[in-house]
Amino acid sequence: MKPASLAYPLITSCLLFSTSAQLIPFLKQRNSPAPDRQSPLMDAPGPAIPPSSPDPSGAVIADVIDREQNIGIFSSFTRDVDTVARRLEDSSQNTTVLAPENAAIMGLPRKPWQDPRDYETFGANAYDGADGESRAHKNLRRFVEAHIVPESPWREGQKVRTLAGNTVWFESKDGKKTVSAVPCRWPTSTDYCLQIQPGGVEIVNVAAKVANGEVWVLKGVLNYA
Ligand SMILES: *[C@@H]1O[C@H](CO)[C@@H](O)[C@H](O)[C@H]1NC(C)=O
């Protein structure tokens, strides 16, 4: 738990979160899309509750994802990955975003853009210089895409592949809704797998429901392979 740092503005928590100066460009706050259009943020309807009609104003996920402070880190990542940023702006493609809470990302044993294999291959300076930056960006992209479901509505039990290619589904059990992902295939990525509680990662709420999909808030990070 890092309640104090989470209370800071997003940019501050991102800077605290970053350990490496050259990675800060990934995290810098971009000009927020000006969301003049009104869109209701959902309070806490679970995903199994029949969705009400999406925001009639035509807002898209990119317009609203910034408004949720508890997923500010993930939301800033989505703007750093072009494939994802474009998709969330595109009203012709539906998406369910599985956004881990800030605390879950900050609690990871390593940063989402770090991969132990890079350290094995390139040593301690694996993320220095232009090559290092591109390596980090590739890892960050995989992490973000593993949380992007190219379907909405997404039905309970329906197995889908995320943009990263990992298979995910969600279910309701014991009054909780959880998302599960197939187990990690990469032995070196097991620290992501360790984030998975048996039965999956809890869905906290549906934060937004707009024309091209929904933003769900997750208590943890999904593994990917
Ligand atoms: C996309 O989402 C909208 C709003 O929920 C829905 O009406 C529409 O059927 C969805 N389209 C597809 C292809 O799933």
XYZ file of N, CA, C and O and ligand atoms in Angstrom, residues 54 94 152-153 210-211, ligand 1:
38
model
N -24.799 2.917 -23.442
C -23.588 3.713 -23.349
C -23.907 5.197 -23.477
O -24.981 5.572 -23.936
N -14.613 -1.763 -30.923
C -14.967 -1.847 -29.507
C -13.862 -2.507 -28.688
O -13.187 -3.412 -29.167
N -16.335 -5.740 -26.967
C -17.267 -5.135 -26.019
C -18.611 -5.025 -26.728
O -18.666 -4.481 -27.814
N -19.681 -5.542 -26.207
C -19.752 -6.256 -24.925
C -18.925 -7.556 -24.922
O -18.781 -8.190 -25.965
N -18.738 3.705 -22.660
C -18.901 4.715 -23.718
C -19.150 4.031 -25.049
O -19.300 2.808 -25.115
N -19.183 4.834 -26.123
C -19.614 4.326 -27.422
C -18.769 3.155 -27.912
O -19.292 2.229 -28.530
C -19.950 -1.955 -29.854
O -20.469 -1.389 -28.655
C -21.745 -0.808 -28.812
C -22.068 -0.108 -27.523
O -22.092 -1.000 -26.442
C -22.748 -1.877 -29.178
O -24.019 -1.297 -29.361
C -22.298 -2.550 -30.463
O -23.162 -3.630 -30.763
C -20.879 -3.077 -30.318
N -20.415 -3.603 -31.585
C -19.856 -4.787 -31.677
C -19.400 -5.179 -33.045
O -19.679 -5.518 -30.720
